[in-house]
Structures are given as C-alpha cells and as structure tokens.
Amino acid sequence: MSKDWIDWHRAYDDPDSSLSERRQVVSGMVRRFLDEAPPGPLRCLSLCAGEAPDLVDAAAGHARLADVNGVAVELHPDLAAAARSNLGAVGLAIEVRQADASHPAEYVDVLPVDLLLLVGIFGNISDEDVRRTVTAVPALCKLGGTVIWTRHRKPPDLTPQIRVWFDDAGTVSTGFVSRDDGLFGVGGERTTVTADANTLPATLFRFR
Ligand SMILES: C[S@@+](CC[C@H](N)C(=O)[O-])C[C@H]1O[C@@H](n2cnc3c(N)ncnc32)[C@H](O)[C@@H]1O
C-alpha cells in the first residue's frame, strides 16, 4: 500500500476534523438502519473498513447489537487488528478479515448482506472502478438492503454521476449529506433488485 493509512486515521483524533464529521454522518445512517431493521439477524459487510469506527459508533449500546453479524474487510494488518479490538470492545460479532476487499471471493460466503458499507473507497479509485462497484451492489445485498457510501465533492464532483449509477443499478436514495466545502459526501441507498453473486467480477476496484 502506497498511502500511510495508519496516519490517515489519526484525523479521527480531532473531533472537529471533517473526517470526524463524516464519521458522525455515516454512523447516524448506520444507526437509522438498525432502528428501522425488521426483527432477526442483520448481516453487515464493510469493505476497506479501517478501524471500523462507523459500525462501532452506531452499534455500541444499540438495542439491535446482538442481532448484528457479518464481516469487515481491511488489508492493513494493524488496522485490521484495531478494528477487531474496537468491534470486540462493544460486543459486535463482526468478523474482521485481513484481506483484499476488491476481490469478492474474500467474502462471497457472507453474501448477500442487509447492510453494505462502502466508506472511504470511492475517493481512492478510478471512476470506472466506482461504476463497477456500484453496478455490483445488487449482487452484494439482499432485496431492500442498505448501502452507505462516501465520496468527496471536490471538482469535478463525481457524486451526481455516482447517484445516477446507483439509480441504474436499481437502488433508491434514502439520503445524501455533504459539506459546503465538498470535503465529503455521504449517500444512503436501498436496493430494489438483486443479482446472483456468481455475476460479480473477480476484481471490483484497485486503490490508486
Ligand atoms: C480512506 S480509508 C477508510 C477507512 C474506513 N472505512 C473509514 O472510513 O474510517 C481506506 C481504507 O482502505 C484500506 N484499503 C486499501 N486498499 C484496500 C484493499 N484492497 N482491501 C481492503 N482494504 C483496503 C486502507 O488500509 C484504509 O484503511
């Protein structure tokens, strides 16, 4: 990995950073998913999960905590270990896999999921890879599944196009939040169609 992702995470230490603000927005959307989810187990998948701050924030102490299961995929060994520790500390039964999240083969066994987190990915991959990943959503999620995604809005702002790609993939928007300065955008989607996991490409994206 070329970028120092450990150092990148330290922006979370500043509660006033744009990253901390983004975390609050994402966690709020995850909390809404938990609040509104029907009874029963809730399977989650977080790709490029980092230290898993969003899942931890949202699920800690939540009434549905015991229903949550799934997988968080993170390539960096230290960040994967931190995610494992953070998730365990709040009692979340999410398995952390230190693996390449661009390869669906690494988590095909848990598909389809109720909640898919694509947080901190779309600003680091090519437009074509964003499109490929969005197109793959129906094969990753259950019918009515929730997707939460992020992308900065720096010019040229790709978020309008991303939202069209989600529409084309058969999802409906459940919300979109962004800062005026374009430092982040957070989108929520709900799937209205599904596809077989066998249709997934071998590789979804490549980090720049
Ligand atoms: C921008 S950070 C986002 C982390 C987390 N989702 C968050 O919002 O706090 C990107 C993360 O992706 C991880 N990463 C990069 N390439 C990856 C890959 N191919 N598979 C899994 N994780 C990857 C990095 O180590 C880093 O933790």
GROMACS .gro file of C-alpha atoms and ligand atoms in nm:
model
  235
    1MET     CA    1   0.000   0.000   0.000
    2SER     CA    2   0.146   0.336  -0.100
    3LYS     CA    3  -0.054   0.567   0.129
    4ASP     CA    4   0.001   0.570   0.507
    5TRP     CA    5  -0.347   0.466   0.615
    6ILE     CA    6  -0.247   0.448   0.979
    7ASP     CA    7  -0.158   0.817   0.970
    8TRP     CA    8  -0.478   0.894   0.776
    9HIS     CA    9  -0.685   0.752   1.063
   10ARG     CA   10  -0.533   0.997   1.312
   11ALA     CA   11  -0.764   1.272   1.179
   12TYR     CA   12  -1.032   1.092   1.380
   13ASP     CA   13  -0.848   1.201   1.695
   14ASP     CA   14  -0.961   1.559   1.625
   15PRO     CA   15  -1.336   1.576   1.693
   16ASP     CA   16  -1.358   1.888   1.473
   17SER     CA   17  -1.195   1.734   1.166
   18SER     CA   18  -1.402   1.681   0.852
   19LEU     CA   19  -1.329   1.311   0.886
   20SER     CA   20  -1.484   1.305   1.234
   21GLU     CA   21  -1.783   1.490   1.095
   22ARG     CA   22  -1.815   1.236   0.815
   23ARG     CA   23  -1.794   0.957   1.070
   24GLN     CA   24  -2.089   1.107   1.257
   25VAL     CA   25  -2.297   1.124   0.940
   26VAL     CA   26  -2.213   0.765   0.844
   27SER     CA   27  -2.275   0.639   1.198
   28GLY     CA   28  -2.608   0.819   1.200
   29MET     CA   29  -2.710   0.639   0.883
   30VAL     CA   30  -2.599   0.304   1.025
   31ARG     CA   31  -2.799   0.379   1.341
   32ARG     CA   32  -3.104   0.456   1.129
   33PHE     CA   33  -3.059   0.122   0.954
   34LEU     CA   34  -3.051  -0.051   1.294
   35ASP     CA   35  -3.351   0.145   1.422
   36GLU     CA   36  -3.565   0.055   1.121
   37ALA     CA   37  -3.450  -0.302   1.056
   38PRO     CA   38  -3.710  -0.578   1.092
   39PRO     CA   39  -3.659  -0.832   1.372
   40GLY     CA   40  -3.397  -1.102   1.318
   41PRO     CA   41  -3.028  -1.129   1.236
   42LEU     CA   42  -2.868  -0.839   1.047
   43ARG     CA   43  -2.576  -0.928   0.826
   44CYS     CA   44  -2.328  -0.649   0.752
   45LEU     CA   45  -2.031  -0.615   0.520
   46SER     CA   46  -1.784  -0.328   0.548
   47LEU     CA   47  -1.526  -0.307   0.269
   48CYS     CA   48  -1.197  -0.126   0.337
   49ALA     CA   49  -1.320  -0.096   0.694
   50GLY     CA   50  -1.016   0.067   0.850
   51GLU     CA   51  -1.065   0.067   1.228
   52ALA     CA   52  -1.443   0.019   1.178
   53PRO     CA   53  -1.538   0.345   1.354
   54ASP     CA   54  -1.880   0.375   1.192
   55LEU     CA   55  -2.007   0.031   1.293
   56VAL     CA   56  -1.864   0.070   1.643
   57ASP     CA   57  -2.021   0.415   1.697
   58ALA     CA   58  -2.360   0.312   1.567
   59ALA     CA   59  -2.397  -0.028   1.731
   60ALA     CA   60  -2.243   0.039   2.073
   61GLY     CA   61  -2.527   0.006   2.320
   62HIS     CA   62  -2.790  -0.023   2.046
   63ALA     CA   63  -3.091  -0.246   2.114
   64ARG     CA   64  -3.011  -0.448   1.798
   65LEU     CA   65  -2.643  -0.502   1.885
   66ALA     CA   66  -2.686  -0.875   1.948
   67ASP     CA   67  -2.856  -0.920   1.608
   68VAL     CA   68  -2.563  -0.779   1.411
   69ASN     CA   69  -2.317  -1.014   1.244
   70GLY     CA   70  -2.105  -1.012   0.931
   71VAL     CA   71  -1.761  -0.926   0.805
   72ALA     CA   72  -1.531  -0.623   0.789
   73VAL     CA   73  -1.253  -0.645   0.531
   74GLU     CA   74  -0.932  -0.447   0.580
   75LEU     CA   75  -0.599  -0.503   0.408
   76HIS     CA   76  -0.363  -0.339   0.656
   77PRO     CA   77  -0.272  -0.582   0.937
   78ASP     CA   78  -0.251  -0.317   1.211
   79LEU     CA   79  -0.580  -0.154   1.111
   80ALA     CA   80  -0.747  -0.495   1.087
   81ALA     CA   81  -0.623  -0.568   1.439
   82ALA     CA   82  -0.755  -0.231   1.561
   83ALA     CA   83  -1.093  -0.300   1.400
   84ARG     CA   84  -1.105  -0.642   1.569
   85SER     CA   85  -1.028  -0.484   1.903
   86ASN     CA   86  -1.276  -0.195   1.859
   87LEU     CA   87  -1.560  -0.421   1.745
   88GLY     CA   88  -1.492  -0.670   2.023
   89ALA     CA   89  -1.488  -0.392   2.284
   90VAL     CA   90  -1.851  -0.301   2.210
   91GLY     CA   91  -1.961  -0.664   2.172
   92LEU     CA   92  -2.016  -0.659   1.796
   93ALA     CA   93  -1.999  -1.006   1.640
   94ILE     CA   94  -1.839  -0.884   1.318
   95GLU     CA   95  -1.553  -1.097   1.188
   96VAL     CA   96  -1.257  -0.893   1.065
   97ARG     CA   97  -1.078  -1.038   0.765
   98GLN     CA   98  -0.738  -0.903   0.678
   99ALA     CA   99  -0.786  -0.938   0.306
  100ASP     CA  100  -0.818  -0.754  -0.026
  101ALA     CA  101  -1.171  -0.611  -0.034
  102SER     CA  102  -1.152  -0.562  -0.409
  103HIS     CA  103  -1.192  -0.938  -0.450
  104PRO     CA  104  -1.548  -1.059  -0.377
  105ALA     CA  105  -1.410  -1.412  -0.339
  106GLU     CA  106  -1.280  -1.297   0.003
  107TYR     CA  107  -1.634  -1.253   0.139
  108VAL     CA  108  -1.870  -1.430  -0.103
  109ASP     CA  109  -1.962  -1.671   0.177
  110VAL     CA  110  -2.146  -1.394   0.367
  111LEU     CA  111  -2.337  -1.257   0.067
  112PRO     CA  112  -2.600  -1.122   0.032
  113VAL     CA  113  -2.598  -0.874   0.319
  114ASP     CA  114  -2.851  -0.643   0.481
  115LEU     CA  115  -2.603  -0.355   0.519
  116LEU     CA  116  -2.311  -0.275   0.292
  117LEU     CA  117  -2.059  -0.004   0.386
  118LEU     CA  118  -1.854   0.146   0.104
  119VAL     CA  119  -1.694   0.417   0.317
  120GLY     CA  120  -1.367   0.580   0.219
  121ILE     CA  121  -1.339   0.389  -0.108
  122PHE     CA  122  -1.481   0.599  -0.393
  123GLY     CA  123  -1.232   0.883  -0.344
  124ASN     CA  124  -0.942   0.644  -0.390
  125ILE     CA  125  -1.033   0.451  -0.703
  126SER     CA  126  -1.093   0.536  -1.068
  127ASP     CA  127  -1.434   0.649  -1.193
  128GLU     CA  128  -1.464   0.326  -1.388
  129ASP     CA  129  -1.397   0.127  -1.070
  130VAL     CA  130  -1.661   0.329  -0.883
  131ARG     CA  131  -1.907   0.243  -1.156
  132ARG     CA  132  -1.812  -0.127  -1.147
  133THR     CA  133  -1.854  -0.138  -0.769
  134VAL     CA  134  -2.192   0.039  -0.777
  135THR     CA  135  -2.311  -0.194  -1.052
  136ALA     CA  136  -2.215  -0.490  -0.833
  137VAL     CA  137  -2.436  -0.376  -0.542
  138PRO     CA  138  -2.743  -0.591  -0.631
  139ALA     CA  139  -2.518  -0.899  -0.612
  140LEU     CA  140  -2.379  -0.795  -0.275
  141CYS     CA  141  -2.704  -0.701  -0.096
  142LYS     CA  142  -3.036  -0.861  -0.012
  143LEU     CA  143  -3.353  -0.716  -0.159
  144GLY     CA  144  -3.422  -0.400   0.042
  145GLY     CA  145  -3.062  -0.396   0.162
  146THR     CA  146  -2.900  -0.071   0.269
  147VAL     CA  147  -2.583   0.071   0.117
  148ILE     CA  148  -2.390   0.361   0.270
  149TRP     CA  149  -2.121   0.516   0.052
  150THR     CA  150  -1.893   0.819   0.061
  151ARG     CA  151  -1.712   1.035  -0.188
  152HIS     CA  152  -1.566   1.386  -0.163
  153ARG     CA  153  -1.724   1.655  -0.382
  154LYS     CA  154  -1.407   1.828  -0.496
  155PRO     CA  155  -1.422   1.937  -0.862
  156PRO     CA  156  -1.501   1.759  -1.078
  157ASP     CA  157  -1.775   1.644  -0.837
  158LEU     CA  158  -1.844   1.280  -0.922
  159THR     CA  159  -2.130   1.236  -0.674
  160PRO     CA  160  -2.413   1.329  -0.916
  161GLN     CA  161  -2.282   1.065  -1.157
  162ILE     CA  162  -2.243   0.811  -0.878
  163ARG     CA  163  -2.606   0.865  -0.780
  164VAL     CA  164  -2.712   0.805  -1.141
  165TRP     CA  165  -2.508   0.483  -1.142
  166PHE     CA  166  -2.690   0.375  -0.825
  167ASP     CA  167  -3.024   0.453  -0.993
  168ASP     CA  168  -2.916   0.247  -1.294
  169ALA     CA  169  -2.818  -0.039  -1.061
  170GLY     CA  170  -3.172  -0.044  -0.918
  171THR     CA  171  -3.134   0.130  -0.586
  172VAL     CA  172  -3.332   0.421  -0.442
  173SER     CA  173  -3.169   0.701  -0.249
  174THR     CA  174  -3.252   0.724   0.119
  175GLY     CA  175  -3.049   1.037   0.172
  176PHE     CA  176  -2.742   1.235   0.072
  177VAL     CA  177  -2.545   1.462   0.304
  178SER     CA  178  -2.248   1.679   0.211
  179ARG     CA  179  -2.043   1.970   0.339
  180ASP     CA  180  -2.049   2.301   0.154
  181ASP     CA  181  -1.672   2.283   0.112
  182GLY     CA  182  -1.705   1.949  -0.066
  183LEU     CA  183  -1.476   1.764   0.173
  184PHE     CA  184  -1.720   1.477   0.193
  185GLY     CA  185  -2.049   1.345   0.066
  186VAL     CA  186  -2.234   1.053   0.226
  187GLY     CA  187  -2.508   0.867   0.043
  188GLY     CA  188  -2.763   0.610   0.153
  189GLU     CA  189  -2.929   0.370  -0.090
  190ARG     CA  190  -3.181   0.087  -0.069
  191THR     CA  191  -3.177  -0.196  -0.320
  192THR     CA  192  -3.488  -0.284  -0.520
  193VAL     CA  193  -3.332  -0.562  -0.727
  194THR     CA  194  -3.094  -0.847  -0.661
  195ALA     CA  195  -2.842  -1.037  -0.872
  196ASP     CA  196  -2.664  -1.367  -0.828
  197ALA     CA  197  -2.324  -1.344  -0.659
  198ASN     CA  198  -2.190  -1.553  -0.949
  199THR     CA  199  -2.225  -1.242  -1.167
  200LEU     CA  200  -1.971  -1.048  -0.958
  201PRO     CA  201  -1.645  -0.957  -1.132
  202ALA     CA  202  -1.328  -1.111  -0.988
  203THR     CA  203  -1.199  -0.762  -0.906
  204LEU     CA  204  -1.417  -0.465  -0.818
  205PHE     CA  205  -1.157  -0.188  -0.785
  206ARG     CA  206  -0.794  -0.101  -0.737
  207PHE     CA  207  -0.678   0.165  -0.488
  208ARG     CA  208  -0.472   0.440  -0.653
  209LIG     C1  209  -0.998   0.601   0.333
  209LIG     S1  210  -0.967   0.469   0.444
  209LIG     C2  211  -1.133   0.431   0.502
  209LIG     C3  212  -1.135   0.352   0.627
  209LIG     C4  213  -1.272   0.340   0.693
  209LIG     N1  214  -1.371   0.287   0.603
  209LIG     C5  215  -1.316   0.475   0.744
  209LIG     O1  216  -1.397   0.541   0.679
  209LIG     O2  217  -1.268   0.515   0.851
  209LIG     C6  218  -0.934   0.338   0.331
  209LIG     C7  219  -0.901   0.207   0.398
  209LIG     O3  220  -0.895   0.106   0.298
  209LIG     C8  221  -0.788   0.018   0.327
  209LIG     N2  222  -0.756  -0.050   0.200
  209LIG     C9  223  -0.689   0.000   0.093
  209LIG     N3  224  -0.690  -0.089  -0.008
  209LIG    C10  225  -0.760  -0.196   0.037
  209LIG    C11  226  -0.798  -0.319  -0.020
  209LIG     N4  227  -0.763  -0.351  -0.146
  209LIG     N5  228  -0.869  -0.407   0.053
  209LIG    C12  229  -0.904  -0.378   0.182
  209LIG     N6  230  -0.871  -0.262   0.242
  209LIG    C13  231  -0.802  -0.171   0.170
  209LIG    C14  232  -0.682   0.108   0.386
  209LIG     O4  233  -0.589   0.035   0.462
  209LIG    C15  234  -0.768   0.202   0.469
  209LIG     O5  235  -0.787   0.152   0.599
   0.00000   0.00000   0.00000
